[in-house]
mmCIF file of C-alpha atoms in Angstrom:
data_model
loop_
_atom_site.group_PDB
_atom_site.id
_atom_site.type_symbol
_atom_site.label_atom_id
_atom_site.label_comp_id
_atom_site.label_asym_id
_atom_site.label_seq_id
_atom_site.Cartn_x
_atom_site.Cartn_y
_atom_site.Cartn_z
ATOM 1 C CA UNK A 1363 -0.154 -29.826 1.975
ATOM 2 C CA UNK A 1364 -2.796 -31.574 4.387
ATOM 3 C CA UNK A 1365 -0.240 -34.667 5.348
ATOM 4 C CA UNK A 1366 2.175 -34.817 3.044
ATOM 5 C CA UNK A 1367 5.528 -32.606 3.491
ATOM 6 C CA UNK A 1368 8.689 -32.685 2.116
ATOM 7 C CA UNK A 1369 12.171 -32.297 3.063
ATOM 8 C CA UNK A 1370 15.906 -31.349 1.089
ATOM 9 C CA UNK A 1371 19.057 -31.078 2.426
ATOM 10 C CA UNK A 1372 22.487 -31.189 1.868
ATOM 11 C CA UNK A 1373 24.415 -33.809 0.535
ATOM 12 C CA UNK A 1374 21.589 -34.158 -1.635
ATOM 13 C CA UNK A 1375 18.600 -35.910 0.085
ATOM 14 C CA UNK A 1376 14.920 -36.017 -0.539
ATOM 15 C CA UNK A 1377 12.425 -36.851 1.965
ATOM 16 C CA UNK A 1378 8.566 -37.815 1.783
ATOM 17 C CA UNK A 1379 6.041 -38.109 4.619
ATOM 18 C CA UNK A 1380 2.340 -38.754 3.774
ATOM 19 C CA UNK A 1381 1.093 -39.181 7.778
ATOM 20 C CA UNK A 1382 2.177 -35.454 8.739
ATOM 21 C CA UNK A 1383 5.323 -36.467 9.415
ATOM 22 C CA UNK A 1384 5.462 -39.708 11.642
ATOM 23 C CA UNK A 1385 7.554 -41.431 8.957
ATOM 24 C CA UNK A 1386 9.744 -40.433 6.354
ATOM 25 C CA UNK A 1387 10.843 -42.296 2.997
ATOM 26 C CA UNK A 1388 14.117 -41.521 1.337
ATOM 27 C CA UNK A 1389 13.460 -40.745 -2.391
ATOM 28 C CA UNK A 1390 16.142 -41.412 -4.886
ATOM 29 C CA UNK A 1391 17.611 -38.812 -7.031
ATOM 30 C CA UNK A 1392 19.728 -39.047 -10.175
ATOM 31 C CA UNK A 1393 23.098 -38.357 -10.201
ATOM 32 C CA UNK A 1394 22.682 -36.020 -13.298
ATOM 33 C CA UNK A 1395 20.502 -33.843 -11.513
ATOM 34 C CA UNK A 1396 22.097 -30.573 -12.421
ATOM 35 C CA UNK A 1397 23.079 -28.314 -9.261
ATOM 36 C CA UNK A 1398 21.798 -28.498 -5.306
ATOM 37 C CA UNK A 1399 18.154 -29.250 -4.627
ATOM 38 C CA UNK A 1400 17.650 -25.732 -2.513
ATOM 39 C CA UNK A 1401 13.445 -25.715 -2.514
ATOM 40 C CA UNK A 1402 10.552 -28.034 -2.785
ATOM 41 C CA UNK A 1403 6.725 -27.283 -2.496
ATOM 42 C CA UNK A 1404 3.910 -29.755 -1.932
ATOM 43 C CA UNK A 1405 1.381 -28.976 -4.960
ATOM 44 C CA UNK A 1406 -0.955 -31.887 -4.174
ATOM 45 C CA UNK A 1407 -1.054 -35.602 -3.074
ATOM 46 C CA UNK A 1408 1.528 -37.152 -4.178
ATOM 47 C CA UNK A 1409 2.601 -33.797 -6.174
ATOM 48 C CA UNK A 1410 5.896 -31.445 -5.686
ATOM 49 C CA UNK A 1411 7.595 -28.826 -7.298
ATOM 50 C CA UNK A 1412 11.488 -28.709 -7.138
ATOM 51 C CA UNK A 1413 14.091 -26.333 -7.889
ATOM 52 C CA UNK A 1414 18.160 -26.651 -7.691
ATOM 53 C CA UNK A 1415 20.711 -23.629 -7.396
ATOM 54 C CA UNK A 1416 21.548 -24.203 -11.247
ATOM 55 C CA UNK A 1417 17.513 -22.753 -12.151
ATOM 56 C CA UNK A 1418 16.673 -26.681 -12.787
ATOM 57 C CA UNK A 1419 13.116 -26.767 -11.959
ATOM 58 C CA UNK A 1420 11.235 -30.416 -11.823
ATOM 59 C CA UNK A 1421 7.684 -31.432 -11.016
ATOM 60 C CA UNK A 1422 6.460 -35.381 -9.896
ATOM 61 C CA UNK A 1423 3.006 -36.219 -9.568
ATOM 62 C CA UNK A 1424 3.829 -39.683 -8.207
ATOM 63 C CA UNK A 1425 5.615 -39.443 -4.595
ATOM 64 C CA UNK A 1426 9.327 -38.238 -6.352
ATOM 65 C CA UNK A 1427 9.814 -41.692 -8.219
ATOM 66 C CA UNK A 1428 9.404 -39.917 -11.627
ATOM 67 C CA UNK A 1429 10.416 -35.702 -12.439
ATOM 68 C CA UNK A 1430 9.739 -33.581 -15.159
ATOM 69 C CA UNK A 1431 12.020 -30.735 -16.208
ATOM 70 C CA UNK A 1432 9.552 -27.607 -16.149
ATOM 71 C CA UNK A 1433 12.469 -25.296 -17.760
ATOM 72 C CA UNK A 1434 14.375 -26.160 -21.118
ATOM 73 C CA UNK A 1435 18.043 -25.086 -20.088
ATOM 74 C CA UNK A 1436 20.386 -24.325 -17.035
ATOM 75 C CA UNK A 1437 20.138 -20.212 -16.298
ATOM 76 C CA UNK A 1438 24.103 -20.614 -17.165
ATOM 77 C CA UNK A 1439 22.895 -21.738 -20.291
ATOM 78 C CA UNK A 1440 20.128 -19.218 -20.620
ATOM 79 C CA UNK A 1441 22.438 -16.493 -20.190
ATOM 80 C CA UNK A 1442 24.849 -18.028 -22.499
ATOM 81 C CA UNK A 1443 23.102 -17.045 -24.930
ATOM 82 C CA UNK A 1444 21.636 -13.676 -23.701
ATOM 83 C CA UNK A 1445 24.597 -12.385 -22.359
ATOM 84 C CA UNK A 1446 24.431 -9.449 -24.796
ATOM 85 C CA UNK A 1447 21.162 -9.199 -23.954
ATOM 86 C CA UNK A 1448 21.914 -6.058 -21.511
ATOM 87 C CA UNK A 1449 21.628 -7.640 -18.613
ATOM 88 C CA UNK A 1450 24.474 -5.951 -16.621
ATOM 89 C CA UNK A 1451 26.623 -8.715 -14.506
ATOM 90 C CA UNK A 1452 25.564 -11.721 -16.761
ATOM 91 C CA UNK A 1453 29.335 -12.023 -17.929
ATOM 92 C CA UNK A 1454 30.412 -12.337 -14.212
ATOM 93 C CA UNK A 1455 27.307 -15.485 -13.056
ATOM 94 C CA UNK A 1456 29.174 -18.108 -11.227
ATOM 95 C CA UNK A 1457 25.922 -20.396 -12.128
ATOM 96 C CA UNK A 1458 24.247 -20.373 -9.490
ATOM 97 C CA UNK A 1459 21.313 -18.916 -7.267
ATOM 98 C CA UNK A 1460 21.736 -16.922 -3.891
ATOM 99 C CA UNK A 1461 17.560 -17.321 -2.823
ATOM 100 C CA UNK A 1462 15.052 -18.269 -4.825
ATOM 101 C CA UNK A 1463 11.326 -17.225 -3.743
ATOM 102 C CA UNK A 1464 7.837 -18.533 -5.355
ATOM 103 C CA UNK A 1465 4.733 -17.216 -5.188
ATOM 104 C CA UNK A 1466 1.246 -18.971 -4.654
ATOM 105 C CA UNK A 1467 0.396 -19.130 -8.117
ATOM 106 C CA UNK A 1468 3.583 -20.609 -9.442
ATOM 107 C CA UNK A 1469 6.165 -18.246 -10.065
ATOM 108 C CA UNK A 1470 9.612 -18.270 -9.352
ATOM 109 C CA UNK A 1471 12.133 -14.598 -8.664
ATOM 110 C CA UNK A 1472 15.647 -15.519 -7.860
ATOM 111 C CA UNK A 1473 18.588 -13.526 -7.138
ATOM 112 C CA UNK A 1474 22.404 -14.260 -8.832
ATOM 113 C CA UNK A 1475 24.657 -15.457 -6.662
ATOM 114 C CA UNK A 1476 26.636 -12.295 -6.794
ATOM 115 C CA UNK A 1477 23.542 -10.092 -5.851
ATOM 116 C CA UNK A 1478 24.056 -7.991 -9.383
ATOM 117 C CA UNK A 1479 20.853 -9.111 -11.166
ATOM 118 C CA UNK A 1480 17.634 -11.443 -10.812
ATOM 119 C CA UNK A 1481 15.590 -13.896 -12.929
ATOM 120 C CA UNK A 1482 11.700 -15.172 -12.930
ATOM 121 C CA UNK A 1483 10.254 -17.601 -14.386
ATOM 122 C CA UNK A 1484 6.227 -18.531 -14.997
ATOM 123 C CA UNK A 1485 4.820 -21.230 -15.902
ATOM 124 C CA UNK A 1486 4.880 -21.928 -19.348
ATOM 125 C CA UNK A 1487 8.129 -20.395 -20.154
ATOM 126 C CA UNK A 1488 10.536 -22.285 -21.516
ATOM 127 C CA UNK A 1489 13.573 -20.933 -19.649
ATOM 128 C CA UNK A 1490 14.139 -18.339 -16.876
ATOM 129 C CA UNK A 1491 14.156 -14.615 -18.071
ATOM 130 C CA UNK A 1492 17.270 -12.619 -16.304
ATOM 131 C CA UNK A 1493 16.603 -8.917 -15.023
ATOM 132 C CA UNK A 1494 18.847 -6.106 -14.357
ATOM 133 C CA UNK A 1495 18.482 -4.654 -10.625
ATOM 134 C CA UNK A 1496 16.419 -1.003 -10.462
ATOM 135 C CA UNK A 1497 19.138 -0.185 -7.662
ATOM 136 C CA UNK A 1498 22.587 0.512 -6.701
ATOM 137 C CA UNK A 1499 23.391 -1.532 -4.147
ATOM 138 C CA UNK A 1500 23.762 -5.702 -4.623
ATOM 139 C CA UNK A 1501 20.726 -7.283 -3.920
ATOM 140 C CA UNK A 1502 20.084 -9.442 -0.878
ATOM 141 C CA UNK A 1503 16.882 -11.430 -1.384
ATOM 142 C CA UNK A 1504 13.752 -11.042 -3.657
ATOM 143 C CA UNK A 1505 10.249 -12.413 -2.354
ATOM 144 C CA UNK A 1506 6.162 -11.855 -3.631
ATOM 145 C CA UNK A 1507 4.224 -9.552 -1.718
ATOM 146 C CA UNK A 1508 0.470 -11.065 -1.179
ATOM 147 C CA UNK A 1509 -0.863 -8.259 -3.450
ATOM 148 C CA UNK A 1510 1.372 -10.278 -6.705
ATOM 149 C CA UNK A 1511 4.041 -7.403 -6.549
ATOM 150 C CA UNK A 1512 7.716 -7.974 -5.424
ATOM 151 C CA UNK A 1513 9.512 -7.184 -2.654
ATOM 152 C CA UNK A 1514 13.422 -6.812 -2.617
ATOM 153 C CA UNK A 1515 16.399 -6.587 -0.323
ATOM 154 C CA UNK A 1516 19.444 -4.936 -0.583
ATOM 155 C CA UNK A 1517 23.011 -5.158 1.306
ATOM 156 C CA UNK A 1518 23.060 -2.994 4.051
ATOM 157 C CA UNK A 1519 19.273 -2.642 4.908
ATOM 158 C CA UNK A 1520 17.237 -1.020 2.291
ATOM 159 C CA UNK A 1521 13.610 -2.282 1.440
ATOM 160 C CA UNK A 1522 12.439 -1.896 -2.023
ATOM 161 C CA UNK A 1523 9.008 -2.789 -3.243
ATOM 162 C CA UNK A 1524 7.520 -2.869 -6.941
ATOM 163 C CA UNK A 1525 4.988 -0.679 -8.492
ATOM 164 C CA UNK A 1526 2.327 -2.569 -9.630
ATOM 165 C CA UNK A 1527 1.644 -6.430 -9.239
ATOM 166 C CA UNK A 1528 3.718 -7.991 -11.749
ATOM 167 C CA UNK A 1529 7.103 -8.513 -12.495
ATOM 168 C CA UNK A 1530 8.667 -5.494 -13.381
ATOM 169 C CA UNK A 1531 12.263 -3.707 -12.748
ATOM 170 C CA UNK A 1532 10.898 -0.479 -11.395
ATOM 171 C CA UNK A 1533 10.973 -0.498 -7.634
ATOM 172 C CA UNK A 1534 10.667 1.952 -5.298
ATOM 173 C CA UNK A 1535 12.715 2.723 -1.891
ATOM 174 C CA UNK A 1536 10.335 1.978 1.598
ATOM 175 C CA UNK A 1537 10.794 3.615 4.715
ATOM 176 C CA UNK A 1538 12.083 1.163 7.572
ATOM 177 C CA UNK A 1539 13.859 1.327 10.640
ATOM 178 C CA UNK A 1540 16.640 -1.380 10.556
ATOM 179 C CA UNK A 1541 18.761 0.589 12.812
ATOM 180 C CA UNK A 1542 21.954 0.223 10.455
ATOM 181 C CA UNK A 1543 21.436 -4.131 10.419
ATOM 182 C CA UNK A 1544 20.728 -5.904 7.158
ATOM 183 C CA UNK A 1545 17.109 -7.184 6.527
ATOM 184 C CA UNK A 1546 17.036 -11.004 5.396
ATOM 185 C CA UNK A 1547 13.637 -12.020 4.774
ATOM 186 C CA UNK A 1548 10.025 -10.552 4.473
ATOM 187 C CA UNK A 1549 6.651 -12.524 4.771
ATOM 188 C CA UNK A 1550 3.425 -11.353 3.901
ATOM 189 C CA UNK A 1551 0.601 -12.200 6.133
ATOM 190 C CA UNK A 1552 -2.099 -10.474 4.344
ATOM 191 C CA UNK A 1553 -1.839 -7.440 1.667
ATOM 192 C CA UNK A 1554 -1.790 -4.947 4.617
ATOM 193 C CA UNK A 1555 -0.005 -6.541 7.035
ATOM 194 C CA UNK A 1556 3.875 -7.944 6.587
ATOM 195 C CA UNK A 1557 6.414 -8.946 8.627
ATOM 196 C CA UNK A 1558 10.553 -8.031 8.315
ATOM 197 C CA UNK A 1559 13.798 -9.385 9.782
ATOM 198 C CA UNK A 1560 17.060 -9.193 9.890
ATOM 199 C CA UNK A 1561 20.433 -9.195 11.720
ATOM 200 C CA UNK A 1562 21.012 -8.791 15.303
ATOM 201 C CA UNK A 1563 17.355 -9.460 16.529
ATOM 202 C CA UNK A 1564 15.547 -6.836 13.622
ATOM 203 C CA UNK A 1565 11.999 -7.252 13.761
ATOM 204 C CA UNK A 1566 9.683 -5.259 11.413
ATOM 205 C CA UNK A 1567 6.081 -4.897 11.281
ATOM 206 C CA UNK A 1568 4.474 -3.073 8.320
ATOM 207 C CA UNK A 1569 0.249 -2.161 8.719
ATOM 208 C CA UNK A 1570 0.308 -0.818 5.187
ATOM 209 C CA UNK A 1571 1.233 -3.214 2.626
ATOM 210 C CA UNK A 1572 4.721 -1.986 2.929
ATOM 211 C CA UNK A 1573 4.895 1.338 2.516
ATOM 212 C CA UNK A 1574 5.683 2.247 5.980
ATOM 213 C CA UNK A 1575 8.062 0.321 8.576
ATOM 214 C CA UNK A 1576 8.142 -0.133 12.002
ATOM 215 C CA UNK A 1577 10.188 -1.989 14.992
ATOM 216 C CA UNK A 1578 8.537 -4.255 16.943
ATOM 217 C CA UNK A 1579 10.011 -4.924 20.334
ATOM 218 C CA UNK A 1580 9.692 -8.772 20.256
ATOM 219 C CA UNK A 1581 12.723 -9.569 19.595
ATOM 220 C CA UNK A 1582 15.074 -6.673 20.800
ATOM 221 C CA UNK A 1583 16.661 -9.351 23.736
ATOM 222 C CA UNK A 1584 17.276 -12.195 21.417
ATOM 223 C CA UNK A 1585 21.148 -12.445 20.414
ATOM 224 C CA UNK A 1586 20.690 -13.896 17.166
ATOM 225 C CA UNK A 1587 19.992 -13.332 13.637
ATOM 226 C CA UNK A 1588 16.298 -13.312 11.978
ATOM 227 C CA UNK A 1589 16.996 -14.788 8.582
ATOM 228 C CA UNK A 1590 13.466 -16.139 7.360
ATOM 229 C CA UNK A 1591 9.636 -15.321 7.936
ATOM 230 C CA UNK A 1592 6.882 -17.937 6.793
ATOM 231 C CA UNK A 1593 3.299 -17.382 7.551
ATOM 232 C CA UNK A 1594 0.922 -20.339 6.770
ATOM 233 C CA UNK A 1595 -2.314 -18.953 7.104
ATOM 234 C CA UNK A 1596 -3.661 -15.527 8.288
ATOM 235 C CA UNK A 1597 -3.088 -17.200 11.782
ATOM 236 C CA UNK A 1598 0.131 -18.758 11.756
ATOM 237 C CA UNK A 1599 3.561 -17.524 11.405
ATOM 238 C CA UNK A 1600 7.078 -18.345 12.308
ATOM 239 C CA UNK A 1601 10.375 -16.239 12.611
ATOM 240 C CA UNK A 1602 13.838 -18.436 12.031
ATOM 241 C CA UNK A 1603 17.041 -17.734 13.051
ATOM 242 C CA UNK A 1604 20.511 -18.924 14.146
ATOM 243 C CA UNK A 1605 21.125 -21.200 17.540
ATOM 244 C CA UNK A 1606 17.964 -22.721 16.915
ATOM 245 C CA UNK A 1607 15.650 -19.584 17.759
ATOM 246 C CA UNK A 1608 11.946 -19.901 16.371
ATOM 247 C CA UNK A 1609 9.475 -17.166 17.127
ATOM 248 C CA UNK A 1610 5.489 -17.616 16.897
ATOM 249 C CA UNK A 1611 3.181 -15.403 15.602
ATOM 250 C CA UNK A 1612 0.479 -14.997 17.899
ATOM 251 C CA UNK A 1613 -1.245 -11.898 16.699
#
């Protein structure tokens, strides 16, 4: 956000730059800090949210020196006591997330690390609330479409999008051409307009909020895997994937 970025990695770091990057200050972390930091947003000067693979989510408003748990209880906790609840493959969590996605206005979706159900979480709510998956196959990655619905991903290439713009289990199946690969990521660059990729160089392009999917040619001579899509802006966009490929958007 305007200078300031942030960066996590593994073993557990934090890093803070307020000049757009020119320097970089190590933040300290606790050694309680439940689970791996695996995201961190700018929300303001000074301001980031946090989140660790054990649903932990934390929020400083003075450069990381100082966190505040946003959520009451690990999600190994939460479904501790809501594992007869319903929600099919609680029994089996290992405690911790596969992806976890937020949306503009604050809320979280996150996928079990065994693909067999999700969680959200707004803000407000005390603790994360676990969902069973609408289809048969394990689920890959969940992510917001810009319209407030949810998109999601399963094993073996199927794209899924909800009805409605809330959080909801009812999905429904779209048509894409992944030619057989698995699809790991999808970024919205408007409501219309959305971008899909996956293994072995799968590039998708949908004009239609999602409904429809086609493959775009880009990236049909790159020998790697697309495994994340970020647009910042209706302007710029970046495709990442393994042995250091980056793609631009450039309209």
């Amino acid at each position: 956000m305007g200078k300031e970025g942030w960066i996590i990695g593994k073993p557990a770091i934090l890093l803070h730059t307020s000049d757009a990057g020119e320097s970089w200050e190590r933040i300290p972390l606790s050694a309680q800090l439940p689970g791996n930091m695996v995201y961190i947003k700018a929300t303001g000067e000074q301001s980031a949210e946090m989140v660790t693979d054990e649903g932990a989510i934390y929020v400083t408003s003075n450069r990381g020196y100082n966190w505040k748990a946003a959520v009451q209880e690990t999600v190994s906790a939460t479904l501790n006591r809501t594992v007869s609840s319903g929600i099919s493959g609680a029994s089996y969590y290992t405690g911790t997330f596969n992806t976890v996605n937020r949306s503009p206005d604050g809320r979280y979706v996150a996928v079990s690390s065994r693909g067999n159900f999700y969680l959200t979480w707004e803000p407000g709510q005390p603790f994360w609330q676990p969902h069973n998956r609408a289809v048969a196959r394990r689920i890959q990655n969940m992510g917001w479409r810009a319209d407030g619905g949810l998109w999601l991903l399963v094993r073996g290439g199927g794209l899924f999008l909800s009805k409605g713009n809330g959080i909801t289990e009812d999905f429904e199946e779209a048509s894409v051409q992944s030619r057989g690969f698995g699809i790991l990521d999808v970024g919205y660059r408007s409501k219309d307009e959305a971008w899909a990729a996956g293994g072995s160089g799968v590039l998708l392009k949908t004009a239609n909020g999602g409904k429809t999917w086609v493959r775009d040619k880009a990236a049909d001579n790159i020998a790697a895997n697309l495994y994340s899509v970020k647009f910042l802006g209706d302007s710029r966009g970046f495709v990442l994937g393994n042995d250091g490929v980056l793609l631009r958007y450039v309209g």
